[in-house]
Coordinates of C-alpha atoms in Angstrom, one line a residue:
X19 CA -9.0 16.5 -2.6
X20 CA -8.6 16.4 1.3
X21 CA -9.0 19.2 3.4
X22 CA -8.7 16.9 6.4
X23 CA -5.3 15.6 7.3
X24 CA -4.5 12.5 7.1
X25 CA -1.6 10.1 8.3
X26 CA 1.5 9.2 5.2
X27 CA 0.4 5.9 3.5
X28 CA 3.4 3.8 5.6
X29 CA 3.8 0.3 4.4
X30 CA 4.9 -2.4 7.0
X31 CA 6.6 -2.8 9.0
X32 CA 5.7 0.7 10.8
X33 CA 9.0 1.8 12.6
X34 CA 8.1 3.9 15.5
X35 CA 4.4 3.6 16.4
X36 CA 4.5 2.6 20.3
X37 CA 7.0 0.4 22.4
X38 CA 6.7 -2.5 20.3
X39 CA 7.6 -1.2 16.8
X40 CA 10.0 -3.5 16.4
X41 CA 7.4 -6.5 16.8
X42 CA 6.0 -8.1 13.6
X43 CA 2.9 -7.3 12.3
X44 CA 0.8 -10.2 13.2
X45 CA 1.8 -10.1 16.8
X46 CA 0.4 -6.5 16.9
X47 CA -2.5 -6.6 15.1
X48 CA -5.2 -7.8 17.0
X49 CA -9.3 -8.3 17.0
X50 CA -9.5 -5.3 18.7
X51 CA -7.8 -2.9 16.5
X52 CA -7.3 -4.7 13.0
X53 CA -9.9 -2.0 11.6
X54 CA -8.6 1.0 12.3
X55 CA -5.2 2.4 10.9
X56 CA -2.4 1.7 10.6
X57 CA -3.0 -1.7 11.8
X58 CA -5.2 -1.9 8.9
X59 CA -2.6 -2.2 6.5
X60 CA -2.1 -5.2 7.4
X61 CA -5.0 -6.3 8.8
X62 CA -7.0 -6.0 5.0
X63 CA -4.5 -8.7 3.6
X64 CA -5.2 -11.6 6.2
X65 CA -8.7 -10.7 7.8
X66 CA -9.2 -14.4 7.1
X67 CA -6.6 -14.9 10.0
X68 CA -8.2 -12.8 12.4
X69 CA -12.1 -13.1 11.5
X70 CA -13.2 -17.3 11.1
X71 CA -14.2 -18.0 7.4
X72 CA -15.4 -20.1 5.3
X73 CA -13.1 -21.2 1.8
X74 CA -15.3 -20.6 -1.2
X75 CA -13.1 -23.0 -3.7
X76 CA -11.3 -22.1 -7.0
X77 CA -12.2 -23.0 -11.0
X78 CA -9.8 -26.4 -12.0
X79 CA -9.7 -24.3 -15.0
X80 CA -8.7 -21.3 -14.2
X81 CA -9.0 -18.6 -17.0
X82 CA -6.4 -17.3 -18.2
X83 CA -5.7 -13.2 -18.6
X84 CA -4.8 -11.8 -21.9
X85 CA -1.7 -9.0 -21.1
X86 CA -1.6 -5.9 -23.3
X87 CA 0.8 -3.8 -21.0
X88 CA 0.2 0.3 -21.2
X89 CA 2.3 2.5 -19.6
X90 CA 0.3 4.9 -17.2
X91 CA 2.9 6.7 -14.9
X92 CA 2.7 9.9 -17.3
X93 CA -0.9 10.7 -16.7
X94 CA -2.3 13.1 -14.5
X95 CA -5.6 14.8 -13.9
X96 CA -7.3 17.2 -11.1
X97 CA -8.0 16.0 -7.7
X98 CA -10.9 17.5 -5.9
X99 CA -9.7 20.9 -5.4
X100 CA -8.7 21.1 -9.0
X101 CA -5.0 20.6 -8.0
X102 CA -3.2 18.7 -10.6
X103 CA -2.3 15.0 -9.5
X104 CA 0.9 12.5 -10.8
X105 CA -0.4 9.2 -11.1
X106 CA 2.1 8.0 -8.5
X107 CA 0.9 10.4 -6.3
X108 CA -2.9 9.3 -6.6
X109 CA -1.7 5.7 -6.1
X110 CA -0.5 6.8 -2.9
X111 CA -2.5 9.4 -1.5
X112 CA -5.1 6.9 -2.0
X113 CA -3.5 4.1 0.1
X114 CA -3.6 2.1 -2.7
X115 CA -2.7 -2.2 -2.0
X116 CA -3.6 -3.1 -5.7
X117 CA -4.9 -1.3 -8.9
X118 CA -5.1 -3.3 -12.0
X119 CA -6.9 -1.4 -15.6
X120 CA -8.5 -3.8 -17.7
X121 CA -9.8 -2.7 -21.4
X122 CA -11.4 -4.2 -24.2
X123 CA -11.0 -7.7 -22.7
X124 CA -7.1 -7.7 -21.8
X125 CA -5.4 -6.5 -18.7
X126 CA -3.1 -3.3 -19.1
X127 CA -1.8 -2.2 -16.5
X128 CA -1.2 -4.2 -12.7
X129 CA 0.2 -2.7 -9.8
X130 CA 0.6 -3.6 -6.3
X131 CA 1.9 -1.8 -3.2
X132 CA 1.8 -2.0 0.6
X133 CA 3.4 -5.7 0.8
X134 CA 0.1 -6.9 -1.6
X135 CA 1.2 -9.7 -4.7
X136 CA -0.9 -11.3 -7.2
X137 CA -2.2 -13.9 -4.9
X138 CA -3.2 -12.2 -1.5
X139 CA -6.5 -12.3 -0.8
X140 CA -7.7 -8.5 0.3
X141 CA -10.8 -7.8 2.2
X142 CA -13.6 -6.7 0.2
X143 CA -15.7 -5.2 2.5
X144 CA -19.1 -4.0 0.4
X145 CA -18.0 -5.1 -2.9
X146 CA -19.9 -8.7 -0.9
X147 CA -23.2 -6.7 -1.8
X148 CA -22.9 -6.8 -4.9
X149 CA -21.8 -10.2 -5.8
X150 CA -24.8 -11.2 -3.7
X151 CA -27.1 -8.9 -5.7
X152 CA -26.3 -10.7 -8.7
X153 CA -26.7 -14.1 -7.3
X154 CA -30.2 -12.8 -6.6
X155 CA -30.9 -11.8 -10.4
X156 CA -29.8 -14.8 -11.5
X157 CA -32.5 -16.6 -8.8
X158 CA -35.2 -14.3 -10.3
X159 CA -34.1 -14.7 -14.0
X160 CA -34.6 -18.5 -13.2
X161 CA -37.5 -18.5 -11.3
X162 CA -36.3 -19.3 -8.1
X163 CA -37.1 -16.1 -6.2
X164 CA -39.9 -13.7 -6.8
X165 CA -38.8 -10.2 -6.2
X166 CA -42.4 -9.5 -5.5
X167 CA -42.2 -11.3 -2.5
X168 CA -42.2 -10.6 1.0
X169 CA -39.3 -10.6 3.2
X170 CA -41.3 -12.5 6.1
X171 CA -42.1 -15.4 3.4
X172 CA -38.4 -16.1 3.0
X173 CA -37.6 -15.0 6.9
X174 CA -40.2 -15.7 9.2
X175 CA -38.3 -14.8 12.0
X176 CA -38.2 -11.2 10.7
X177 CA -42.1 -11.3 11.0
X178 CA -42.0 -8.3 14.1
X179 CA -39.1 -6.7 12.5
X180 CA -39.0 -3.5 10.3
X181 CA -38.5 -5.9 7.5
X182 CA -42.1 -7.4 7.8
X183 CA -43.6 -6.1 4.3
X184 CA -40.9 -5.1 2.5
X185 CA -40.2 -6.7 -1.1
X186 CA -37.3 -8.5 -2.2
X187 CA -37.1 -5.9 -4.9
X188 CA -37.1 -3.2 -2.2
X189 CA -34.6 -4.9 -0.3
X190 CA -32.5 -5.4 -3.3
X191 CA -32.9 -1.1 -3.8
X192 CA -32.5 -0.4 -0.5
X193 CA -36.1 1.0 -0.4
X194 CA -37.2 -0.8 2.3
X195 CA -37.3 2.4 4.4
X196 CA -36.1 0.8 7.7
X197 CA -34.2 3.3 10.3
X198 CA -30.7 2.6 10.8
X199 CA -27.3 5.3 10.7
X200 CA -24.8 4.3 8.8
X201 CA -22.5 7.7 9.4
X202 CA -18.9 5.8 10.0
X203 CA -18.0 9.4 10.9
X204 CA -20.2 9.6 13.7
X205 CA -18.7 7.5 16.7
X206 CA -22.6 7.0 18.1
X207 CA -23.7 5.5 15.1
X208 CA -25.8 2.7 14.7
X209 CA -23.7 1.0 12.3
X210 CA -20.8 0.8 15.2
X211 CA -22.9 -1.2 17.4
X212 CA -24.5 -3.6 14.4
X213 CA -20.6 -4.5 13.5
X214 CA -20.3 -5.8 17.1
X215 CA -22.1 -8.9 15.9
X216 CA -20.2 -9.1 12.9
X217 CA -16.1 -8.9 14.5
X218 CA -16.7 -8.9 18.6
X219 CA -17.7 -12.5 20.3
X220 CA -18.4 -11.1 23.3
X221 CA -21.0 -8.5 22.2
X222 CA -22.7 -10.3 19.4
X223 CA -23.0 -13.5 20.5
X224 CA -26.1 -14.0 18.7
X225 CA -24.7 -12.7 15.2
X226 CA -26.0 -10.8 12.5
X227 CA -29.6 -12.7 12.7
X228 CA -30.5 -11.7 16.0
X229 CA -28.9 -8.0 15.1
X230 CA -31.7 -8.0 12.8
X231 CA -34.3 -8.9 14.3
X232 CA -33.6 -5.7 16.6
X233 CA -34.1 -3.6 14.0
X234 CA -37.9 -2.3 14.1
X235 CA -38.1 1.7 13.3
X236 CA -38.9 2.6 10.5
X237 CA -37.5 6.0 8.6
X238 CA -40.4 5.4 5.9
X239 CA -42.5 3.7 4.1
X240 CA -41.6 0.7 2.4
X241 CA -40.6 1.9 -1.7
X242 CA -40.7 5.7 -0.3
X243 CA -36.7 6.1 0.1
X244 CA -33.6 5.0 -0.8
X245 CA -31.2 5.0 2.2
X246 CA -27.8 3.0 2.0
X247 CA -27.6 0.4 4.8
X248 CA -25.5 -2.3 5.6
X249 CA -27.7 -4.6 7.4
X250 CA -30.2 -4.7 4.4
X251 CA -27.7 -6.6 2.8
X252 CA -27.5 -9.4 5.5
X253 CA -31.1 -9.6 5.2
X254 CA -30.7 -10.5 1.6
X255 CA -28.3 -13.0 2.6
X256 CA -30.6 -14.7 4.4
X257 CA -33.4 -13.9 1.9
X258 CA -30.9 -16.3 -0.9
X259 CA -30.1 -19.0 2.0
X260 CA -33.7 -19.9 2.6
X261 CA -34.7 -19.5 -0.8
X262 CA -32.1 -22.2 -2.0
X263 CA -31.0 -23.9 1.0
X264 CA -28.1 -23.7 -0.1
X265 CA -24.9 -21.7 1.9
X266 CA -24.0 -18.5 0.4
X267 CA -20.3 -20.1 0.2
X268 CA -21.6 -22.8 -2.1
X269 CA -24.1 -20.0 -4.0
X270 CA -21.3 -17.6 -5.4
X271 CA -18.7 -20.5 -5.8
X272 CA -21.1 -22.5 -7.8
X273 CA -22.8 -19.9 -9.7
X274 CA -20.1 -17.2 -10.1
X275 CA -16.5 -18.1 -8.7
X276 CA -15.7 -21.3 -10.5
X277 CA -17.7 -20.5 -13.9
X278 CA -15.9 -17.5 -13.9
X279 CA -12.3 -19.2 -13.9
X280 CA -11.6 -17.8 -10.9
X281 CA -7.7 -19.4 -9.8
X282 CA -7.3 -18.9 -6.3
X283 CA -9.8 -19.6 -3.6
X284 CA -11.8 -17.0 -1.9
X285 CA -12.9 -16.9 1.7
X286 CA -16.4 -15.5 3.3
X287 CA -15.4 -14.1 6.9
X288 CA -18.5 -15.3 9.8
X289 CA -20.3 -13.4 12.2
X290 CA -20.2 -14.0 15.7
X291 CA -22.6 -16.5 15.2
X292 CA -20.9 -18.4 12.9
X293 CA -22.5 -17.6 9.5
X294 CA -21.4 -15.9 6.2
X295 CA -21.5 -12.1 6.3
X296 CA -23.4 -11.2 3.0
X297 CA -22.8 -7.4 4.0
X298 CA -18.8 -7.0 4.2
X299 CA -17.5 -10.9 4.3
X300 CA -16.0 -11.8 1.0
X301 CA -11.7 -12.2 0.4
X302 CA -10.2 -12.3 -3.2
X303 CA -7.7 -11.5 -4.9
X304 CA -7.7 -8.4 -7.0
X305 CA -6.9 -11.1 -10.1
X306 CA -10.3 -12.8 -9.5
X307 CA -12.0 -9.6 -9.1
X308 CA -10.6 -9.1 -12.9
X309 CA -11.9 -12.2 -13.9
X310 CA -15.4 -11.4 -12.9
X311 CA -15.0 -8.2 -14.3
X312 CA -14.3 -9.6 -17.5
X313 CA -17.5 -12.2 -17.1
X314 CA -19.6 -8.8 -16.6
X315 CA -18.1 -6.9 -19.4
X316 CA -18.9 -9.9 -21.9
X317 CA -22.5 -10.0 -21.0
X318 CA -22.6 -12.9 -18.8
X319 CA -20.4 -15.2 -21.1
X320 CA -16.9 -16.7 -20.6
X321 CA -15.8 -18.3 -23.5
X322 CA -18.6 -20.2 -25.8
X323 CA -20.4 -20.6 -22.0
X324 CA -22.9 -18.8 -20.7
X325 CA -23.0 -18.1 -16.7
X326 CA -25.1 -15.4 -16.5
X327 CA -28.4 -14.9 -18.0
X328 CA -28.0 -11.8 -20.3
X329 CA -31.3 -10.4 -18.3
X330 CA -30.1 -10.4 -14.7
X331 CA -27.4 -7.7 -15.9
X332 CA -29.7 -5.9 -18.0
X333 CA -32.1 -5.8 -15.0
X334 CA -29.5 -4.1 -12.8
X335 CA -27.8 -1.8 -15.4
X336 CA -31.5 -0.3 -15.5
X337 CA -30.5 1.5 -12.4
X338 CA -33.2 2.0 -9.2
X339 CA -35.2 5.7 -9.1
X340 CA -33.3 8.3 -9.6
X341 CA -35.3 10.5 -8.0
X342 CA -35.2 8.3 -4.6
X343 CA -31.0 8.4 -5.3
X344 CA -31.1 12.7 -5.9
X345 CA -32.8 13.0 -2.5
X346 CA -30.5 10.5 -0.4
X347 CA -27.7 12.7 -0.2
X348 CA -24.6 11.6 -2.9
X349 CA -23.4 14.5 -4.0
X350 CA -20.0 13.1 -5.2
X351 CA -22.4 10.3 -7.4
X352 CA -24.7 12.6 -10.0
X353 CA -26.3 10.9 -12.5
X354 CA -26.4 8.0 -10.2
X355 CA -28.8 5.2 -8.4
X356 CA -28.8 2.3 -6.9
X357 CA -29.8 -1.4 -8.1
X358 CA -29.9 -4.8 -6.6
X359 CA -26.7 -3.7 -4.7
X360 CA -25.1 -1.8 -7.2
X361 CA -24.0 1.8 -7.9
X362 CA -25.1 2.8 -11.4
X363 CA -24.5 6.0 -13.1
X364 CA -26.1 7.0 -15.9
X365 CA -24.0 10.0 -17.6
X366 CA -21.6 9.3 -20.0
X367 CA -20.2 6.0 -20.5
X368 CA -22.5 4.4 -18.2
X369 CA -20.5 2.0 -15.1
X370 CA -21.9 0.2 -12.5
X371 CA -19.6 0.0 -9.4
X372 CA -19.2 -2.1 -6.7
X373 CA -17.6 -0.4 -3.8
X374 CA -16.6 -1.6 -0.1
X375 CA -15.2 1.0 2.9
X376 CA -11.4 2.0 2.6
X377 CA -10.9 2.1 -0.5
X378 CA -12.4 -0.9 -2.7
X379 CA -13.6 -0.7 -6.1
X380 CA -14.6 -2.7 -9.0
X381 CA -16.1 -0.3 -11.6
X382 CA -17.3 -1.4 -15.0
X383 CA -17.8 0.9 -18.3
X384 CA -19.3 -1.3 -20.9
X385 CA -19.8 1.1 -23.2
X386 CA -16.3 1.6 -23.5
X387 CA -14.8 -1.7 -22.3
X388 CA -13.4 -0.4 -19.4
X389 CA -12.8 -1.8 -15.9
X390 CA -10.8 -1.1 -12.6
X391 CA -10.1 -3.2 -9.8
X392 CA -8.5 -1.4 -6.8
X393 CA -8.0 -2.2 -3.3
X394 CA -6.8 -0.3 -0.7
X395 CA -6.7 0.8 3.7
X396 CA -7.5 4.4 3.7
X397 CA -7.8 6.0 7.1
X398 CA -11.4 6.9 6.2
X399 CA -13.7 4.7 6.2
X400 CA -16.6 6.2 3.4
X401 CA -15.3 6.1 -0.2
X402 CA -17.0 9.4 -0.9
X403 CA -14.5 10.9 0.7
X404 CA -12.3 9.9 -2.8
X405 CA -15.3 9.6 -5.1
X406 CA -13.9 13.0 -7.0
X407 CA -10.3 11.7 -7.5
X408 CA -11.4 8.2 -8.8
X409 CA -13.8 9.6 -11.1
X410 CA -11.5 11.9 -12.7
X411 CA -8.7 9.6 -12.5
X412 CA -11.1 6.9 -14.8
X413 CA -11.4 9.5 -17.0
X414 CA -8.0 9.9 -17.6
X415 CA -7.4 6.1 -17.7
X416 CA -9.7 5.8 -20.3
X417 CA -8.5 9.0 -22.5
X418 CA -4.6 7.3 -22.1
X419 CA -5.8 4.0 -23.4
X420 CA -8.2 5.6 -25.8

């Protein structure tokens, strides 16, 4: 799996890093370095402590999670380099903080590491996309937002940006074709100096919103090419805010948290600005994440209600154009594309994933009833770098419980 070495997956408290190893990790962990490892450990559990957020509130009726245990320790399958891998040992080379299994509508297996419980809130990072792409299919399923539409309708104040004349539907793709590196690898990289307005005050004073407005090349044509980009995302955010004029807090609480049953709150981290970060904001706990799951894998219903209209899932297990995906540059996704936010692959079983930077996943198989809900602080930041391992460890999950 990993040529490149990597530092052991150390839980706190760290003994031994610098002078002041024997102080507590919230006295060491600071704004500066909270993202990088190993403060990150820590950091991924209370970024609602470091960051200002906003509380998105939890169901008076929670729902409540059918158990039937399985026993996984005694798989194993191949990691990357076809070397064989314990399931302990993928938990941790992984820098795993919480992996729960759910299948055919109960949970079977829960684990937690790294100081993570039950109710801790973890940092989601991209996984935000994608609750936000379904808010925006349930808009357009109702007839509040026309994907047809043009960005600058909605925004205005994106009018002289690279945005001007791009779709909703394209923003929701990623189509839109705007210029922006999002290499985490690469120190110089675009994306480095867009988080400024996310995490630093004194670089991004103006937020995300003036960030964007910044942002005027173009790599292509608008509906020519699929590039993944973090920013696109915040422009949807503020696509759904001036659509509804309503927060995004009070969106995805009232349209997805609390019909879900969702029984702990949740919390949207702000920019420098002060508003919700669409792209990378959202805190929950992995439980929640299992409810949602759960909401998905039923088709949009949760009990004898129905939350979500049947044909705002439909319209993103579609997929986007595969050809646009093929030529992006995913080699450890085949069979895949993108939709309204999502990862969809199309071989097999079918999933649609929702994934954030070190390590988060929600992936879906309705075809086989499947989902997974991990959370994690790996050293590196893209989750291609473990896209091999977590596919062939789902395939082994789902053989085990098979």
């Amino acid at each position: 799996m990993n040529r490149m070495k990597l530092p052991p997956p150390l839980d706190w408290p760290i003994a031994g890093i610098g002078p002041d190893a024997d102080v507590p990790p919230e006295l060491r962990v600071t704004r500066d370095n909270w993202r990088t490892y190993p403060y990150s450990r820590w950091a991924f559990q209370h970024a609602r402590e470091l960051v200002p957020s906003r509380v998105i509130r939890r169901s008076s009726t929670p729902r409540e999670l059918e158990e039937a245990w399985r026993d996984l320790s005694g798989i194993s399958f191949p990691d990357a380099e076809g070397r064989l891998v314990r399931w302990d040992e993928f938990l941790e080379r992984t820098y795993t903080d919480a992996f729960l299994v759910l299948h055919r509508g109960a949970l079977v297996y829960e684990h937690y590491a790294n100081g993570m419980t039950a109710e801790t809130p973890h940092l989601l990072f991209s996984i935000t996309k994608s609750f936000f792409g379904l808010l925006a299919e349930i808009l357009i399923v109702q007839g509040v937002l026309d994907p047809d539409s043009a960005v600058e309708q909605h925004v205005p104040e994106l009018g002289a940006s690279g945005f001007a004349g791009c779709t909703v539907r394209q923003i929701l793709d990623m189509t839109d074709g705007v210029a922006f590196d999002e290499n985490y690898a690469d120190p110089d990289a675009e994306v480095h100096r867009y988080s400024a307005a996310y995490w630093t005050p004194q670089a991004g004073f103006g937020g995300v919103f003036e960030a964007l407005k910044g942002l005027t090349r173009r790599a292509a044509p608008p509906g020519a090419q699929f590039r993944y980009r973090t920013p696109v995302a915040d422009v949807l955010g503020w696509i759904l805010l001036r659509a509804t004029g309503q927060s995004l807090t009070k969106l995805l609480g009232d349209r997805i948290w609390r019909p879900a049953g969702c029984a702990d709150n949740a919390q949207i981290l702000l920019d420098t600005a002060g508003h919700e970060i669409a792209g990378a904001g959202l805190n929950a706990t992995a439980r929640d994440l299992a409810r949602v799951a759960l909401m998905l894998l039923d088709g949009g219903w949760v009990d004898d209600r129905l939350v979500i209209p049947p044909v705002a899932l439909d319209n993103i297990a579609i997929g986007g154009d595969r050809g646009l995906f093929d030529a992006s540059g995913f080699p450890t996704r085949p069979g895949g594309s993108y939709r309204s936010q999502w990862w969809v692959n199309h071989e097999g079983y079918g999933s649609l994933s929702a994934l954030g930077v070190f390590g988060q996943r929600l992936y879906l198989e309705p075809g086989s009833g499947l989902a997974v809900i991990r959370t994690g602080s790996h050293p590196v930041a893209s989750n291609s770098f473990t896209d091999v391992i977590h596919a062939n460890a789902f395939d082994a999950i789902r053989e085990a419980l098979a």
